[in-house]
Amino acid sequence: MVKILEISDLVFMEKIHYPNISIEQGSIVFIQGPSGSGKSTLIRLINNTISPSSGRILFNGVNIEDINSIDLRRKIILVGQSPYLFNTNIKENFILFHKFRETPFPEDKKLMDYLRICCANGPLDTQCINLSGGEKQRIFLAIALSFNPQILLLDEPTSALDSSTADCVMVNITQYCKENHITLLIVSHDTFLCKQYAEHIIRCAGMNY
């Protein structure tokens, strides 16, 4: 299998030390650890939103510090716990995000497919300002999928969802990513989800003084 990510001697703020990590393309990886152990920080390091104190992260064999940050984030997409949506309807959010990225805009049927995968089945003219936090997160996740990333980073994707919706999202997302060879990294405190869906687990130990 092809190694899509390789992390070695990674340290953040001279305090948080990470284990050496090697991740194969298309795998489903959960990131777990106690509060404050640097789980969310790790995925922000991976898409170069923040920079480490030392160590390196290789993406397809290239140090991410040597990759244009915009190009990197076209291929490694981070979906946080409070993603930003424009105060317009769902379809116009898709249009605006694709316009900013200068990528082809999918047809309506494809948009509905992405929304279905994310268990967000409302009509495209639904106004996003009226949606709950969990609904907005699922809409943004659908937009992220429409960009066809190589790596998808999810930060607590089910924290705002009831158990039934959480299971729907996880089943669909993991299946879609496996079918499309998308590497999936998920920060989650939910041990049940981890046991159910993880192929590999990264355990963050926290600060090391």
PDB file of C-alpha atoms in Angstrom:
ATOM      1  CA  MET A   1       0.000   0.000   0.000  1.00  0.00           C
ATOM      2  CA  VAL A   2       1.046   3.600  -0.668  1.00  0.00           C
ATOM      3  CA  LYS A   3       2.061   5.685   2.336  1.00  0.00           C
ATOM      4  CA  ILE A   4       0.172   8.968   2.057  1.00  0.00           C
ATOM      5  CA  LEU A   5       1.284  10.471   5.403  1.00  0.00           C
ATOM      6  CA  GLU A   6       4.466   9.981   7.403  1.00  0.00           C
ATOM      7  CA  ILE A   7       5.037  11.895  10.632  1.00  0.00           C
ATOM      8  CA  SER A   8       8.294  11.826  12.563  1.00  0.00           C
ATOM      9  CA  ASP A   9       9.659  13.564  15.685  1.00  0.00           C
ATOM     10  CA  LEU A  10       6.735  15.995  15.679  1.00  0.00           C
ATOM     11  CA  VAL A  11       6.554  18.541  18.522  1.00  0.00           C
ATOM     12  CA  PHE A  12       4.187  21.487  18.957  1.00  0.00           C
ATOM     13  CA  MET A  13       4.967  24.545  21.117  1.00  0.00           C
ATOM     14  CA  GLU A  14       7.898  22.633  22.617  1.00  0.00           C
ATOM     15  CA  LYS A  15       5.349  20.814  24.809  1.00  0.00           C
ATOM     16  CA  ILE A  16       3.194  18.347  22.883  1.00  0.00           C
ATOM     17  CA  HIS A  17       5.131  15.387  21.500  1.00  0.00           C
ATOM     18  CA  TYR A  18       3.559  13.031  18.991  1.00  0.00           C
ATOM     19  CA  PRO A  19       4.402   9.413  18.173  1.00  0.00           C
ATOM     20  CA  ASN A  20       5.932   8.590  14.804  1.00  0.00           C
ATOM     21  CA  ILE A  21       3.073   7.824  12.432  1.00  0.00           C
ATOM     22  CA  SER A  22       2.748   6.166   9.033  1.00  0.00           C
ATOM     23  CA  ILE A  23      -0.653   6.170   7.319  1.00  0.00           C
ATOM     24  CA  GLU A  24      -1.610   4.272   4.186  1.00  0.00           C
ATOM     25  CA  GLN A  25      -3.748   5.775   1.452  1.00  0.00           C
ATOM     26  CA  GLY A  26      -7.442   4.997   1.840  1.00  0.00           C
ATOM     27  CA  SER A  27      -7.246   3.933   5.485  1.00  0.00           C
ATOM     28  CA  ILE A  28      -9.617   4.981   8.267  1.00  0.00           C
ATOM     29  CA  VAL A  29      -7.697   6.295  11.260  1.00  0.00           C
ATOM     30  CA  PHE A  30      -9.050   7.517  14.588  1.00  0.00           C
ATOM     31  CA  ILE A  31      -7.105   9.913  16.821  1.00  0.00           C
ATOM     32  CA  GLN A  32      -7.758   9.451  20.529  1.00  0.00           C
ATOM     33  CA  GLY A  33      -6.347  10.666  23.829  1.00  0.00           C
ATOM     34  CA  PRO A  34      -7.240  12.661  26.932  1.00  0.00           C
ATOM     35  CA  SER A  35      -8.380  16.274  26.848  1.00  0.00           C
ATOM     36  CA  GLY A  36      -5.448  18.560  26.108  1.00  0.00           C
ATOM     37  CA  SER A  37      -3.350  15.812  24.525  1.00  0.00           C
ATOM     38  CA  GLY A  38      -3.178  17.592  21.167  1.00  0.00           C
ATOM     39  CA  LYS A  39      -5.664  15.617  19.062  1.00  0.00           C
ATOM     40  CA  SER A  40      -7.211  18.620  17.298  1.00  0.00           C
ATOM     41  CA  THR A  41      -3.794  20.249  17.111  1.00  0.00           C
ATOM     42  CA  LEU A  42      -2.476  17.227  15.213  1.00  0.00           C
ATOM     43  CA  ILE A  43      -4.959  17.523  12.354  1.00  0.00           C
ATOM     44  CA  ARG A  44      -4.307  21.279  12.139  1.00  0.00           C
ATOM     45  CA  LEU A  45      -0.611  20.473  11.846  1.00  0.00           C
ATOM     46  CA  ILE A  46      -1.337  17.959   9.094  1.00  0.00           C
ATOM     47  CA  ASN A  47      -3.063  20.509   6.849  1.00  0.00           C
ATOM     48  CA  ASN A  48      -0.502  23.178   7.827  1.00  0.00           C
ATOM     49  CA  THR A  49      -2.966  25.513   9.518  1.00  0.00           C
ATOM     50  CA  ILE A  50      -0.345  25.743  12.264  1.00  0.00           C
ATOM     51  CA  SER A  51       3.356  24.879  12.274  1.00  0.00           C
ATOM     52  CA  PRO A  52       5.275  22.510  14.563  1.00  0.00           C
ATOM     53  CA  SER A  53       8.209  23.444  16.773  1.00  0.00           C
ATOM     54  CA  SER A  54      10.158  20.588  15.221  1.00  0.00           C
ATOM     55  CA  GLY A  55       9.733  17.364  13.304  1.00  0.00           C
ATOM     56  CA  ARG A  56       8.275  16.796   9.883  1.00  0.00           C
ATOM     57  CA  ILE A  57       5.127  15.693   8.087  1.00  0.00           C
ATOM     58  CA  LEU A  58       5.449  14.081   4.667  1.00  0.00           C
ATOM     59  CA  PHE A  59       2.463  14.087   2.306  1.00  0.00           C
ATOM     60  CA  ASN A  60       3.010  11.697  -0.603  1.00  0.00           C
ATOM     61  CA  GLY A  61       6.689  11.727   0.288  1.00  0.00           C
ATOM     62  CA  VAL A  62       7.040  15.546   0.272  1.00  0.00           C
ATOM     63  CA  ASN A  63       7.497  17.699   3.367  1.00  0.00           C
ATOM     64  CA  ILE A  64       4.335  19.793   3.722  1.00  0.00           C
ATOM     65  CA  GLU A  65       6.510  22.827   4.508  1.00  0.00           C
ATOM     66  CA  ASP A  66       7.689  22.612   0.881  1.00  0.00           C
ATOM     67  CA  ILE A  67       4.133  22.541  -0.527  1.00  0.00           C
ATOM     68  CA  ASN A  68       2.159  25.706  -1.255  1.00  0.00           C
ATOM     69  CA  SER A  69      -0.350  25.957   1.602  1.00  0.00           C
ATOM     70  CA  ILE A  70      -3.298  26.635  -0.713  1.00  0.00           C
ATOM     71  CA  ASP A  71      -2.431  23.639  -2.893  1.00  0.00           C
ATOM     72  CA  LEU A  72      -2.020  21.495   0.225  1.00  0.00           C
ATOM     73  CA  ARG A  73      -5.444  22.444   1.584  1.00  0.00           C
ATOM     74  CA  ARG A  74      -7.048  21.591  -1.734  1.00  0.00           C
ATOM     75  CA  LYS A  75      -5.930  18.009  -1.132  1.00  0.00           C
ATOM     76  CA  ILE A  76      -6.080  17.809   2.685  1.00  0.00           C
ATOM     77  CA  ILE A  77      -9.395  19.226   3.909  1.00  0.00           C
ATOM     78  CA  LEU A  78     -10.203  19.896   7.546  1.00  0.00           C
ATOM     79  CA  VAL A  79     -13.793  19.907   8.823  1.00  0.00           C
ATOM     80  CA  GLY A  80     -13.822  21.416  12.306  1.00  0.00           C
ATOM     81  CA  GLN A  81     -16.466  21.342  15.003  1.00  0.00           C
ATOM     82  CA  SER A  82     -17.817  24.793  14.076  1.00  0.00           C
ATOM     83  CA  PRO A  83     -17.384  25.145  10.303  1.00  0.00           C
ATOM     84  CA  TYR A  84     -18.242  28.406   8.551  1.00  0.00           C
ATOM     85  CA  LEU A  85     -21.206  28.662   6.195  1.00  0.00           C
ATOM     86  CA  PHE A  86     -22.443  31.741   4.358  1.00  0.00           C
ATOM     87  CA  ASN A  87     -25.847  33.145   5.365  1.00  0.00           C
ATOM     88  CA  THR A  88     -27.485  31.950   2.189  1.00  0.00           C
ATOM     89  CA  ASN A  89     -29.030  28.677   1.055  1.00  0.00           C
ATOM     90  CA  ILE A  90     -27.344  25.289   0.777  1.00  0.00           C
ATOM     91  CA  LYS A  91     -26.836  25.347  -3.005  1.00  0.00           C
ATOM     92  CA  GLU A  92     -25.357  28.853  -2.944  1.00  0.00           C
ATOM     93  CA  ASN A  93     -22.887  27.722  -0.262  1.00  0.00           C
ATOM     94  CA  PHE A  94     -21.697  24.961  -2.583  1.00  0.00           C
ATOM     95  CA  ILE A  95     -21.417  27.498  -5.422  1.00  0.00           C
ATOM     96  CA  LEU A  96     -19.473  30.045  -3.357  1.00  0.00           C
ATOM     97  CA  PHE A  97     -16.978  27.541  -1.951  1.00  0.00           C
ATOM     98  CA  HIS A  98     -16.308  26.080  -5.397  1.00  0.00           C
ATOM     99  CA  LYS A  99     -15.990  29.581  -6.858  1.00  0.00           C
ATOM    100  CA  PHE A 100     -13.354  30.505  -4.260  1.00  0.00           C
ATOM    101  CA  ARG A 101     -11.426  27.299  -4.966  1.00  0.00           C
ATOM    102  CA  GLU A 102     -11.841  27.741  -8.736  1.00  0.00           C
ATOM    103  CA  THR A 103     -13.164  24.206  -9.112  1.00  0.00           C
ATOM    104  CA  PRO A 104     -15.961  22.928 -11.382  1.00  0.00           C
ATOM    105  CA  PHE A 105     -19.392  23.147  -9.782  1.00  0.00           C
ATOM    106  CA  PRO A 106     -21.253  19.799  -9.498  1.00  0.00           C
ATOM    107  CA  GLU A 107     -24.754  19.448 -10.902  1.00  0.00           C
ATOM    108  CA  ASP A 108     -27.716  19.433  -8.532  1.00  0.00           C
ATOM    109  CA  LYS A 109     -28.086  15.649  -8.568  1.00  0.00           C
ATOM    110  CA  LYS A 110     -24.483  15.263  -7.419  1.00  0.00           C
ATOM    111  CA  LEU A 111     -25.016  17.868  -4.691  1.00  0.00           C
ATOM    112  CA  MET A 112     -27.968  15.870  -3.405  1.00  0.00           C
ATOM    113  CA  ASP A 113     -25.806  12.732  -3.399  1.00  0.00           C
ATOM    114  CA  TYR A 114     -23.184  14.452  -1.214  1.00  0.00           C
ATOM    115  CA  LEU A 115     -25.901  15.707   1.139  1.00  0.00           C
ATOM    116  CA  ARG A 116     -27.424  12.231   1.346  1.00  0.00           C
ATOM    117  CA  ILE A 117     -24.038  10.713   2.222  1.00  0.00           C
ATOM    118  CA  CYS A 118     -23.812  13.214   5.098  1.00  0.00           C
ATOM    119  CA  CYS A 119     -27.410  12.524   6.213  1.00  0.00           C
ATOM    120  CA  ALA A 120     -28.386  16.111   5.369  1.00  0.00           C
ATOM    121  CA  ASN A 121     -31.350  15.550   3.105  1.00  0.00           C
ATOM    122  CA  GLY A 122     -32.965  19.004   3.132  1.00  0.00           C
ATOM    123  CA  PRO A 123     -33.774  20.820  -0.144  1.00  0.00           C
ATOM    124  CA  LEU A 124     -31.022  22.868  -1.785  1.00  0.00           C
ATOM    125  CA  ASP A 125     -32.901  26.138  -1.182  1.00  0.00           C
ATOM    126  CA  THR A 126     -32.850  25.642   2.624  1.00  0.00           C
ATOM    127  CA  GLN A 127     -31.451  28.758   4.331  1.00  0.00           C
ATOM    128  CA  CYS A 128     -28.357  27.843   6.323  1.00  0.00           C
ATOM    129  CA  ILE A 129     -28.930  30.531   8.949  1.00  0.00           C
ATOM    130  CA  ASN A 130     -31.875  28.466  10.219  1.00  0.00           C
ATOM    131  CA  LEU A 131     -29.872  25.256  10.668  1.00  0.00           C
ATOM    132  CA  SER A 132     -28.569  23.800  13.927  1.00  0.00           C
ATOM    133  CA  GLY A 133     -24.855  23.415  14.621  1.00  0.00           C
ATOM    134  CA  GLY A 134     -24.961  19.720  13.772  1.00  0.00           C
ATOM    135  CA  GLU A 135     -26.813  20.384  10.507  1.00  0.00           C
ATOM    136  CA  LYS A 136     -24.294  23.051   9.494  1.00  0.00           C
ATOM    137  CA  GLN A 137     -21.443  20.662  10.216  1.00  0.00           C
ATOM    138  CA  ARG A 138     -23.010  18.022   7.958  1.00  0.00           C
ATOM    139  CA  ILE A 139     -23.597  20.571   5.163  1.00  0.00           C
ATOM    140  CA  PHE A 140     -19.956  21.644   5.341  1.00  0.00           C
ATOM    141  CA  LEU A 141     -18.895  18.001   5.336  1.00  0.00           C
ATOM    142  CA  ALA A 142     -20.919  17.482   2.135  1.00  0.00           C
ATOM    143  CA  ILE A 143     -19.183  20.496   0.588  1.00  0.00           C
ATOM    144  CA  ALA A 144     -15.799  19.078   1.640  1.00  0.00           C
ATOM    145  CA  LEU A 145     -16.609  15.752  -0.060  1.00  0.00           C
ATOM    146  CA  SER A 146     -17.532  17.585  -3.261  1.00  0.00           C
ATOM    147  CA  PHE A 147     -13.908  18.794  -3.486  1.00  0.00           C
ATOM    148  CA  ASN A 148     -12.685  15.179  -3.826  1.00  0.00           C
ATOM    149  CA  PRO A 149      -9.867  15.466  -1.249  1.00  0.00           C
ATOM    150  CA  GLN A 150      -7.059  12.968  -0.888  1.00  0.00           C
ATOM    151  CA  ILE A 151      -7.238  13.265   2.905  1.00  0.00           C
ATOM    152  CA  LEU A 152     -10.286  14.250   4.948  1.00  0.00           C
ATOM    153  CA  LEU A 153      -9.700  15.423   8.529  1.00  0.00           C
ATOM    154  CA  LEU A 154     -12.735  15.396  10.845  1.00  0.00           C
ATOM    155  CA  ASP A 155     -12.756  16.933  14.328  1.00  0.00           C
ATOM    156  CA  GLU A 156     -15.413  15.285  16.532  1.00  0.00           C
ATOM    157  CA  PRO A 157     -17.837  14.900  13.583  1.00  0.00           C
ATOM    158  CA  THR A 158     -20.613  13.310  15.676  1.00  0.00           C
ATOM    159  CA  SER A 159     -20.379  15.384  18.877  1.00  0.00           C
ATOM    160  CA  ALA A 160     -23.531  17.408  18.069  1.00  0.00           C
ATOM    161  CA  LEU A 161     -25.546  14.461  16.727  1.00  0.00           C
ATOM    162  CA  ASP A 162     -27.948  11.971  18.261  1.00  0.00           C
ATOM    163  CA  SER A 163     -26.802   8.361  18.130  1.00  0.00           C
ATOM    164  CA  SER A 164     -28.964   7.418  15.136  1.00  0.00           C
ATOM    165  CA  THR A 165     -27.746  10.332  12.988  1.00  0.00           C
ATOM    166  CA  ALA A 166     -24.162   9.796  14.145  1.00  0.00           C
ATOM    167  CA  ASP A 167     -24.310   6.171  13.008  1.00  0.00           C
ATOM    168  CA  CYS A 168     -25.831   7.200   9.654  1.00  0.00           C
ATOM    169  CA  VAL A 169     -23.036   9.726   9.065  1.00  0.00           C
ATOM    170  CA  MET A 170     -20.252   7.341  10.048  1.00  0.00           C
ATOM    171  CA  VAL A 171     -21.545   4.424   7.977  1.00  0.00           C
ATOM    172  CA  ASN A 172     -21.941   6.575   4.867  1.00  0.00           C
ATOM    173  CA  ILE A 173     -18.734   8.581   5.206  1.00  0.00           C
ATOM    174  CA  THR A 174     -16.493   5.596   5.875  1.00  0.00           C
ATOM    175  CA  GLN A 175     -18.038   3.663   2.994  1.00  0.00           C
ATOM    176  CA  TYR A 176     -17.705   6.608   0.603  1.00  0.00           C
ATOM    177  CA  CYS A 177     -14.087   7.237   1.559  1.00  0.00           C
ATOM    178  CA  LYS A 178     -13.163   3.565   1.149  1.00  0.00           C
ATOM    179  CA  GLU A 179     -14.816   3.400  -2.264  1.00  0.00           C
ATOM    180  CA  ASN A 180     -13.045   6.576  -3.425  1.00  0.00           C
ATOM    181  CA  HIS A 181      -9.633   5.874  -1.825  1.00  0.00           C
ATOM    182  CA  ILE A 182      -9.893   8.910   0.463  1.00  0.00           C
ATOM    183  CA  THR A 183      -7.792   8.703   3.611  1.00  0.00           C
ATOM    184  CA  LEU A 184      -9.926   9.526   6.640  1.00  0.00           C
ATOM    185  CA  LEU A 185      -8.534  10.857   9.942  1.00  0.00           C
ATOM    186  CA  ILE A 186     -11.070  11.345  12.715  1.00  0.00           C
ATOM    187  CA  VAL A 187     -10.588  13.002  16.084  1.00  0.00           C
ATOM    188  CA  SER A 188     -13.141  11.427  18.414  1.00  0.00           C
ATOM    189  CA  HIS A 189     -13.566  10.822  22.128  1.00  0.00           C
ATOM    190  CA  ASP A 190     -16.253   8.226  21.362  1.00  0.00           C
ATOM    191  CA  THR A 191     -14.712   4.830  22.100  1.00  0.00           C
ATOM    192  CA  PHE A 192     -17.723   3.006  20.616  1.00  0.00           C
ATOM    193  CA  LEU A 193     -17.294   4.742  17.247  1.00  0.00           C
ATOM    194  CA  CYS A 194     -13.590   4.011  17.380  1.00  0.00           C
ATOM    195  CA  LYS A 195     -14.163   0.294  17.973  1.00  0.00           C
ATOM    196  CA  GLN A 196     -16.830   0.203  15.279  1.00  0.00           C
ATOM    197  CA  TYR A 197     -15.058   2.017  12.448  1.00  0.00           C
ATOM    198  CA  ALA A 198     -11.324   2.468  13.080  1.00  0.00           C
ATOM    199  CA  GLU A 199      -8.829   0.476  11.036  1.00  0.00           C
ATOM    200  CA  HIS A 200      -5.981   2.121  12.924  1.00  0.00           C
ATOM    201  CA  ILE A 201      -5.743   4.267  16.074  1.00  0.00           C
ATOM    202  CA  ILE A 202      -3.327   7.085  16.882  1.00  0.00           C
ATOM    203  CA  ARG A 203      -3.078   7.680  20.617  1.00  0.00           C
ATOM    204  CA  CYS A 204      -1.959  11.147  21.734  1.00  0.00           C
ATOM    205  CA  ALA A 205      -0.366  11.104  25.181  1.00  0.00           C
ATOM    206  CA  GLY A 206      -0.321  14.848  25.811  1.00  0.00           C
ATOM    207  CA  MET A 207       2.359  17.180  27.104  1.00  0.00           C
ATOM    208  CA  ASN A 208       5.874  15.997  27.797  1.00  0.00           C
ATOM    209  CA  TYR A 209       7.999  18.323  29.916  1.00  0.00           C
TER     210      TYR A 209
END
